GROMACS .gro file of C-alpha atoms in nm:
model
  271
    1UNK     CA    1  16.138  10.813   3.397
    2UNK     CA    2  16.428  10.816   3.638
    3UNK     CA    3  16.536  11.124   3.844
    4UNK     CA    4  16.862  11.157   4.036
    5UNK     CA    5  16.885  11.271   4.418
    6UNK     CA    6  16.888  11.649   4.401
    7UNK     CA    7  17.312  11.619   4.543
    8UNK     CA    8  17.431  11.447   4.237
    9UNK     CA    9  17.407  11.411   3.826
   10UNK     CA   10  17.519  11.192   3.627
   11UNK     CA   11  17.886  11.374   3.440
   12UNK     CA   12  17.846  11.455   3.045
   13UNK     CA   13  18.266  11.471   3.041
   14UNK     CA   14  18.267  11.649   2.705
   15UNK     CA   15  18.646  11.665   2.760
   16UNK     CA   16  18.634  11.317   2.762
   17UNK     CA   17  18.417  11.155   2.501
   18UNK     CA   18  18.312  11.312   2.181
   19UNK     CA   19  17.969  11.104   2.146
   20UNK     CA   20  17.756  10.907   2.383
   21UNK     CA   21  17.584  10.580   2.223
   22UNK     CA   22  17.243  10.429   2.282
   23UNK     CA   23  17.253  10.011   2.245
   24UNK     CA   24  16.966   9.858   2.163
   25UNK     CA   25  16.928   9.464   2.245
   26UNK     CA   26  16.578   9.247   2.060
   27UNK     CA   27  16.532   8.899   2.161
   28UNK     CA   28  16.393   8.698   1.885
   29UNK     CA   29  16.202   8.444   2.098
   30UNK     CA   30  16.129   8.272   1.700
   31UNK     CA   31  16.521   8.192   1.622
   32UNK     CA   32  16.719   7.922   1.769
   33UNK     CA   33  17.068   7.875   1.750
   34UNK     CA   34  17.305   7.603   1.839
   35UNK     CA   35  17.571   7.729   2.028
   36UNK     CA   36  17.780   7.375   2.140
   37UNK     CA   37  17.998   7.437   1.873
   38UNK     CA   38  18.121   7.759   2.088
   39UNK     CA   39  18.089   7.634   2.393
   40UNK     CA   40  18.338   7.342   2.300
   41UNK     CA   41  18.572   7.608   2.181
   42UNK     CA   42  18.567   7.820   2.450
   43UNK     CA   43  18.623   7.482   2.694
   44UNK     CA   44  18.950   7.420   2.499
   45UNK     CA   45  19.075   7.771   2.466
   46UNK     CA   46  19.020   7.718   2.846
   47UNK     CA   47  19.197   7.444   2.895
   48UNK     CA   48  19.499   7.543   2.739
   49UNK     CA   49  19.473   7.882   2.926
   50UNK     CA   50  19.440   7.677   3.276
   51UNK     CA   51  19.745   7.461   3.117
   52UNK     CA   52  19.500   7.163   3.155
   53UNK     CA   53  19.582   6.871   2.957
   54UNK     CA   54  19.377   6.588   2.852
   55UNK     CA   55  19.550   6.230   2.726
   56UNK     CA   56  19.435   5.895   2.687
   57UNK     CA   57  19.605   5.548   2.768
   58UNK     CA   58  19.821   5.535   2.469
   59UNK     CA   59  19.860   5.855   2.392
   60UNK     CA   60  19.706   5.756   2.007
   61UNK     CA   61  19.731   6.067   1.760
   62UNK     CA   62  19.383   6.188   1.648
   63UNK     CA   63  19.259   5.946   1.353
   64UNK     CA   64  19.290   6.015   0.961
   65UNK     CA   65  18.996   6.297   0.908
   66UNK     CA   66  18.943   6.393   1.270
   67UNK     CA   67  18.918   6.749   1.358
   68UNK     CA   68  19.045   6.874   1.693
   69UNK     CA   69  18.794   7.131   1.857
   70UNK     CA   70  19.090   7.397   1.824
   71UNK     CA   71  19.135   7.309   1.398
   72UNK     CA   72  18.756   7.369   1.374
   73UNK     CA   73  18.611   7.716   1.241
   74UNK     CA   74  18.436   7.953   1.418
   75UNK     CA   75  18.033   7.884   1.349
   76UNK     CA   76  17.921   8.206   1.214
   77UNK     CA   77  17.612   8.393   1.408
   78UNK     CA   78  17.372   8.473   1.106
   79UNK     CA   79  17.303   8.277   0.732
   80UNK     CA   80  17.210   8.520   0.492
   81UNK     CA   81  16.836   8.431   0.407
   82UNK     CA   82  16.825   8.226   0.670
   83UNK     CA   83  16.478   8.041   0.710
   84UNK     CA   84  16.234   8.214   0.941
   85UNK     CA   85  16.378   8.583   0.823
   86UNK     CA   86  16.066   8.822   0.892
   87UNK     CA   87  15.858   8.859   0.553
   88UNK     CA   88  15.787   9.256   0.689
   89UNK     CA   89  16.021   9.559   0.811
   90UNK     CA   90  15.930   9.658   1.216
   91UNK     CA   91  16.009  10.025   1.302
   92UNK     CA   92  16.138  10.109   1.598
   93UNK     CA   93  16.084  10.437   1.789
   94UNK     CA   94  16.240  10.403   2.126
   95UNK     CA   95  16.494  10.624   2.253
   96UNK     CA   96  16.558  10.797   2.535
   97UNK     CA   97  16.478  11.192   2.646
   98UNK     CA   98  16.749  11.301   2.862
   99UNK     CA   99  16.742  11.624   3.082
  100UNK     CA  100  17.076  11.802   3.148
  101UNK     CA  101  17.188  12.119   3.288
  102UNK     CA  102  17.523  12.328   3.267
  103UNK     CA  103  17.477  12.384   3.670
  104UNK     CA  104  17.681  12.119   3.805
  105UNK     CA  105  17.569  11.934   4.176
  106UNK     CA  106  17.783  11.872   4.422
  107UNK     CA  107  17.853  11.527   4.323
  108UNK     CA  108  17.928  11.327   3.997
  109UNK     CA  109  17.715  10.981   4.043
  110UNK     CA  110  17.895  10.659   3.876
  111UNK     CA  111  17.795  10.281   3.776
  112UNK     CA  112  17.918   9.977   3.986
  113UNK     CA  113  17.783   9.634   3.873
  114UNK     CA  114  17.814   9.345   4.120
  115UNK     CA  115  17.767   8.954   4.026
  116UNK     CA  116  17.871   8.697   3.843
  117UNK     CA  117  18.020   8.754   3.475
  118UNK     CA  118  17.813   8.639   3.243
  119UNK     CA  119  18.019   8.334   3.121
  120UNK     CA  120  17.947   7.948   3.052
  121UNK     CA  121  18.106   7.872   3.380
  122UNK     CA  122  17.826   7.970   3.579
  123UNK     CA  123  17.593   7.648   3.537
  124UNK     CA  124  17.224   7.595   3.702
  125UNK     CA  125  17.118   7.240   3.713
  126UNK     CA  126  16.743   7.152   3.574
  127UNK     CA  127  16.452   7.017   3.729
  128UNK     CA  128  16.504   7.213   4.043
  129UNK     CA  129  16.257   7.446   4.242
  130UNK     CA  130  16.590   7.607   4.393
  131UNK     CA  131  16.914   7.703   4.300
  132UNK     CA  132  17.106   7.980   4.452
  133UNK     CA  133  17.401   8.163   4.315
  134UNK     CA  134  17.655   8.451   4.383
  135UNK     CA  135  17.910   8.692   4.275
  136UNK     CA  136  18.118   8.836   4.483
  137UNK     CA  137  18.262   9.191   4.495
  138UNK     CA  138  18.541   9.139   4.747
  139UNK     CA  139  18.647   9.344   4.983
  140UNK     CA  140  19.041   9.379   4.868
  141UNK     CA  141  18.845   9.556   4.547
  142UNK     CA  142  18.643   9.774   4.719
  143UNK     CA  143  18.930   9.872   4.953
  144UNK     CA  144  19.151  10.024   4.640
  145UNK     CA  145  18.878  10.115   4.461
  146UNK     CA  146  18.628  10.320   4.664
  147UNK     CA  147  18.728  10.657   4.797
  148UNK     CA  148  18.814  10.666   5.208
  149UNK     CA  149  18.472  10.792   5.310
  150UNK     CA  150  18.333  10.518   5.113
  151UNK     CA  151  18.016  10.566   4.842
  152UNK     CA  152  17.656  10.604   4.879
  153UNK     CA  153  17.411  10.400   4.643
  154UNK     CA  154  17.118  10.534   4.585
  155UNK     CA  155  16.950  10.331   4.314
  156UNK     CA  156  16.954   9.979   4.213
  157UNK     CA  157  16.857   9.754   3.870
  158UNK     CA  158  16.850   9.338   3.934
  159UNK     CA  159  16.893   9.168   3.652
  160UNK     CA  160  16.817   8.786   3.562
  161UNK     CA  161  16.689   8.655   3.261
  162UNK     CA  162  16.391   8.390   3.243
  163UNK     CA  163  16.434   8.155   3.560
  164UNK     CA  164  16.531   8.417   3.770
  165UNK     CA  165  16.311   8.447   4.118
  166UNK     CA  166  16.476   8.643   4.350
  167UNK     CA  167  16.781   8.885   4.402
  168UNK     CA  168  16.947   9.018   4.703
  169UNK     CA  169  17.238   9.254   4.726
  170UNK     CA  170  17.401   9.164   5.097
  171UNK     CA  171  17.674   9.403   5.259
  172UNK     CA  172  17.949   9.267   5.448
  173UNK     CA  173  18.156   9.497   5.745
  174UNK     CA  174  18.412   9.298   5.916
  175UNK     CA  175  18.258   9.020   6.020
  176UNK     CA  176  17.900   9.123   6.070
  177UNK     CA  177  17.643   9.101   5.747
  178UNK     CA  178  17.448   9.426   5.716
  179UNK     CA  179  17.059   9.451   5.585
  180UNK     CA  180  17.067   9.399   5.260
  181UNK     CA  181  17.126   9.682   5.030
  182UNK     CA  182  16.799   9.519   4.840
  183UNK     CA  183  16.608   9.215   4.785
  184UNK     CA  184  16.383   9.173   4.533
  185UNK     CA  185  16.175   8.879   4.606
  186UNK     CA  186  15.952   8.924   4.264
  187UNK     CA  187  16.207   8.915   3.965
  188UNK     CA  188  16.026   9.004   3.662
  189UNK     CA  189  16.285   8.966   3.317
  190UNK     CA  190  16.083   9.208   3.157
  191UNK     CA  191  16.115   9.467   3.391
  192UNK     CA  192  16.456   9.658   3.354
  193UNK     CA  193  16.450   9.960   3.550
  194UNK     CA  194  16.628  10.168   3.787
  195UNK     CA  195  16.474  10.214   4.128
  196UNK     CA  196  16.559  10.476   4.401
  197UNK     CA  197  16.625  10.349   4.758
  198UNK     CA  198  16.422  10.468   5.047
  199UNK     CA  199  16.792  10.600   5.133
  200UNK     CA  200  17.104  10.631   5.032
  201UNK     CA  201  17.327  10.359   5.123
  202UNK     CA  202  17.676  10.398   5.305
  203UNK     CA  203  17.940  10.124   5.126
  204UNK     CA  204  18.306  10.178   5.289
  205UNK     CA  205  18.609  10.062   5.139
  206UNK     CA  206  18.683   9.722   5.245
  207UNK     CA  207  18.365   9.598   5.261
  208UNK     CA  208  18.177   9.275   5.106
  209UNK     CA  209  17.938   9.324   4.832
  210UNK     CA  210  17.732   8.985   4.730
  211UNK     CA  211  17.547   8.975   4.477
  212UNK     CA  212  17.293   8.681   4.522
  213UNK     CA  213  17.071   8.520   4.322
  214UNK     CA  214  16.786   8.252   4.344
  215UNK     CA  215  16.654   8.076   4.028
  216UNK     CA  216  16.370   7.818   3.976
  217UNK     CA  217  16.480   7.599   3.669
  218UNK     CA  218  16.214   7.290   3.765
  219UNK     CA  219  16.084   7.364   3.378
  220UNK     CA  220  16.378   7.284   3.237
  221UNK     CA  221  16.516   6.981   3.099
  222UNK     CA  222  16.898   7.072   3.076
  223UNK     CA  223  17.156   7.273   3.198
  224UNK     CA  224  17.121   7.642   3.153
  225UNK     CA  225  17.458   7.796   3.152
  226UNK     CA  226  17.537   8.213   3.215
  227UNK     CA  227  17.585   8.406   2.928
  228UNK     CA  228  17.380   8.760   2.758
  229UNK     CA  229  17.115   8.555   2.555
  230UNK     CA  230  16.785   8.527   2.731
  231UNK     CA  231  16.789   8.140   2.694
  232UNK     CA  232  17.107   8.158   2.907
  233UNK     CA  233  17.102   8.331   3.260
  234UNK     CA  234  17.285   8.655   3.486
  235UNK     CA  235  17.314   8.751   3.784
  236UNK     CA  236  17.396   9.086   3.834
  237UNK     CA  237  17.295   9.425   4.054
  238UNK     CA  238  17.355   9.759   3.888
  239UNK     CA  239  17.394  10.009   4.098
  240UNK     CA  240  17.437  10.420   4.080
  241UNK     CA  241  17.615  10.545   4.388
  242UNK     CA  242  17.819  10.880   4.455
  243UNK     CA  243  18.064  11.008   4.454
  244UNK     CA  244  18.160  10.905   4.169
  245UNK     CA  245  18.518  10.679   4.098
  246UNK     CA  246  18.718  10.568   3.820
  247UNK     CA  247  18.917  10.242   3.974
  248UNK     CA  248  18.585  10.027   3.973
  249UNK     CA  249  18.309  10.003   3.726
  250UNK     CA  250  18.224   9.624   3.712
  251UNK     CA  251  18.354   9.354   4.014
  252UNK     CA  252  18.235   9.055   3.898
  253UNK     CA  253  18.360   8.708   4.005
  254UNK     CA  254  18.345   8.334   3.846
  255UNK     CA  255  18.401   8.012   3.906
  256UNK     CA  256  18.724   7.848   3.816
  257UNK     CA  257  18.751   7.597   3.542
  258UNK     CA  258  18.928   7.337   3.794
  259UNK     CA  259  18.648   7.439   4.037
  260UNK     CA  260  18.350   7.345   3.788
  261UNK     CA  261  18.482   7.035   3.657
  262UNK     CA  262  18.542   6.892   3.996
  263UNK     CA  263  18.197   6.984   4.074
  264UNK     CA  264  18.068   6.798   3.797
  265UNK     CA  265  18.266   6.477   3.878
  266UNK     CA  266  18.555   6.558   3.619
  267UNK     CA  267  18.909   6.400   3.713
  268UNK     CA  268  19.109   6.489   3.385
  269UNK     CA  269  18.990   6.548   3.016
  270UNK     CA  270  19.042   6.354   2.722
  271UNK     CA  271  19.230   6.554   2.452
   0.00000   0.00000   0.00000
């Protein structure tokens, strides 16, 4: 179980929200599903939202039968009685037991996740022993969001999926790098868990919050791109701070479409 610092709880607003809702995610490690078809339309809705244009020489109109990746249908995520459906029911009894009291603490505690949003965009190479990537919580965003005395986190969750090795979450003042707020140098996918700090841990507005994170992906013989399946990859830090604010919940960043497809060589695509 997980118990907050004696100064703060985490706020029931009952004013607020009518209901509170557990989410449950499975991995099926037994189903596999082909996902270029989204990928390829997601690159094109990209495209036209980065107003890139592809062309070729003549500027020849698509051929008699062709489909462009835009006139193609969305690739549904299930096929009823699909092959492989399990032959038995599996009950699940998880849930949670939470403890709450009418005697409010001194502080409300909040949620701030740092890293990189989970998105095709963020791309690990195979075959390598060592691949390092960030997100970046600026410090323009933590400037208007964090109140003037700044926030204190107390409790951290790092989160990768399979290839994941190591996660640190570095602190930036000005132009000197602080200890790291943690670094976890023995990622474990399966173990998703909040975890108190020796101390709280004094973030002021304006400063630099890095989420980074190192990933081994020598077993693999493709690209793995970011995204929420377990095949694909994250790299985020949630952390639980107070006092609590409402201006900044998630400060994620990604790279650019420009920015990827120069780094894979890309001049201009073909439409």
């Amino acid at each position: 179980g997980f118990s907050f610092p004696q100064e703060t709880g985490y706020p029931l607003d009952s004013h607020q929200a009518t209901y509170y809702m557990l989410e449950t995610h499975y991995n099926n490690p037994d189903y596999s599903y082909d996902f270029t078809s989204y990928y390829r339309k997601n690159l094109s809705k990209q495209q036209r939202n980065m107003n890139i244009h592809g062309h070729s020489e003549d500027d020849e109109e698509e051929e008699e039968g062709e489909e462009s990746v835009e006139d193609q249908p969305p690739v549904a995520d299930y096929e009823d009685g699909a092959a492989g459906a399990a032959e038995q029911q599996v009950v699940d009894n998880s849930g949670l037991k939470l403890y709450y009291t009418q005697t409010l603490r001194k502080f409300d505690a909040g949620v701030l996740s740092v890293g990189l949003d989970p998105n095709w965009r963020h791309i690990i190479p195979p075959g390598q022993q060592k691949v390092v990537s960030e997100g970046h919580c600026i410090g323009a965003c933590t400037e208007r969001g964090f109140p003037r005395d700044g926030i204190n986190i107390f409790a951290v969750m790092t989160r990768t999926h399979l290839i994941g090795r190591q996660v640190k979450l570095r602190q930036i003042r000005g132009n000197e790098e602080l200890q790291p707020i943690v670094h976890d140098t023995n990622i474990d996918p399966s173990y998703q868990d909040y975890r108190r700090l020796p101390a709280p841990v004094k973030a002021l507005p304006g400063d630099s919050l890095i989420a980074e994170c190192i990933y081994d992906s020598s077993s693999r013989k493709s690209i793995t791109l970011g995204g929420m399946t377990t095949r694909e990859e994250i790299c985020l830090v949630l952390t639980l701070y107070y006092p609590r604010q409402k201006e900044l919940t998630s400060c994620h960043s990604l790279p650019s479409l420009p920015t990827v497809l120069h780094s894979l060589g890309i001049q201009e695509l073909a439409s």
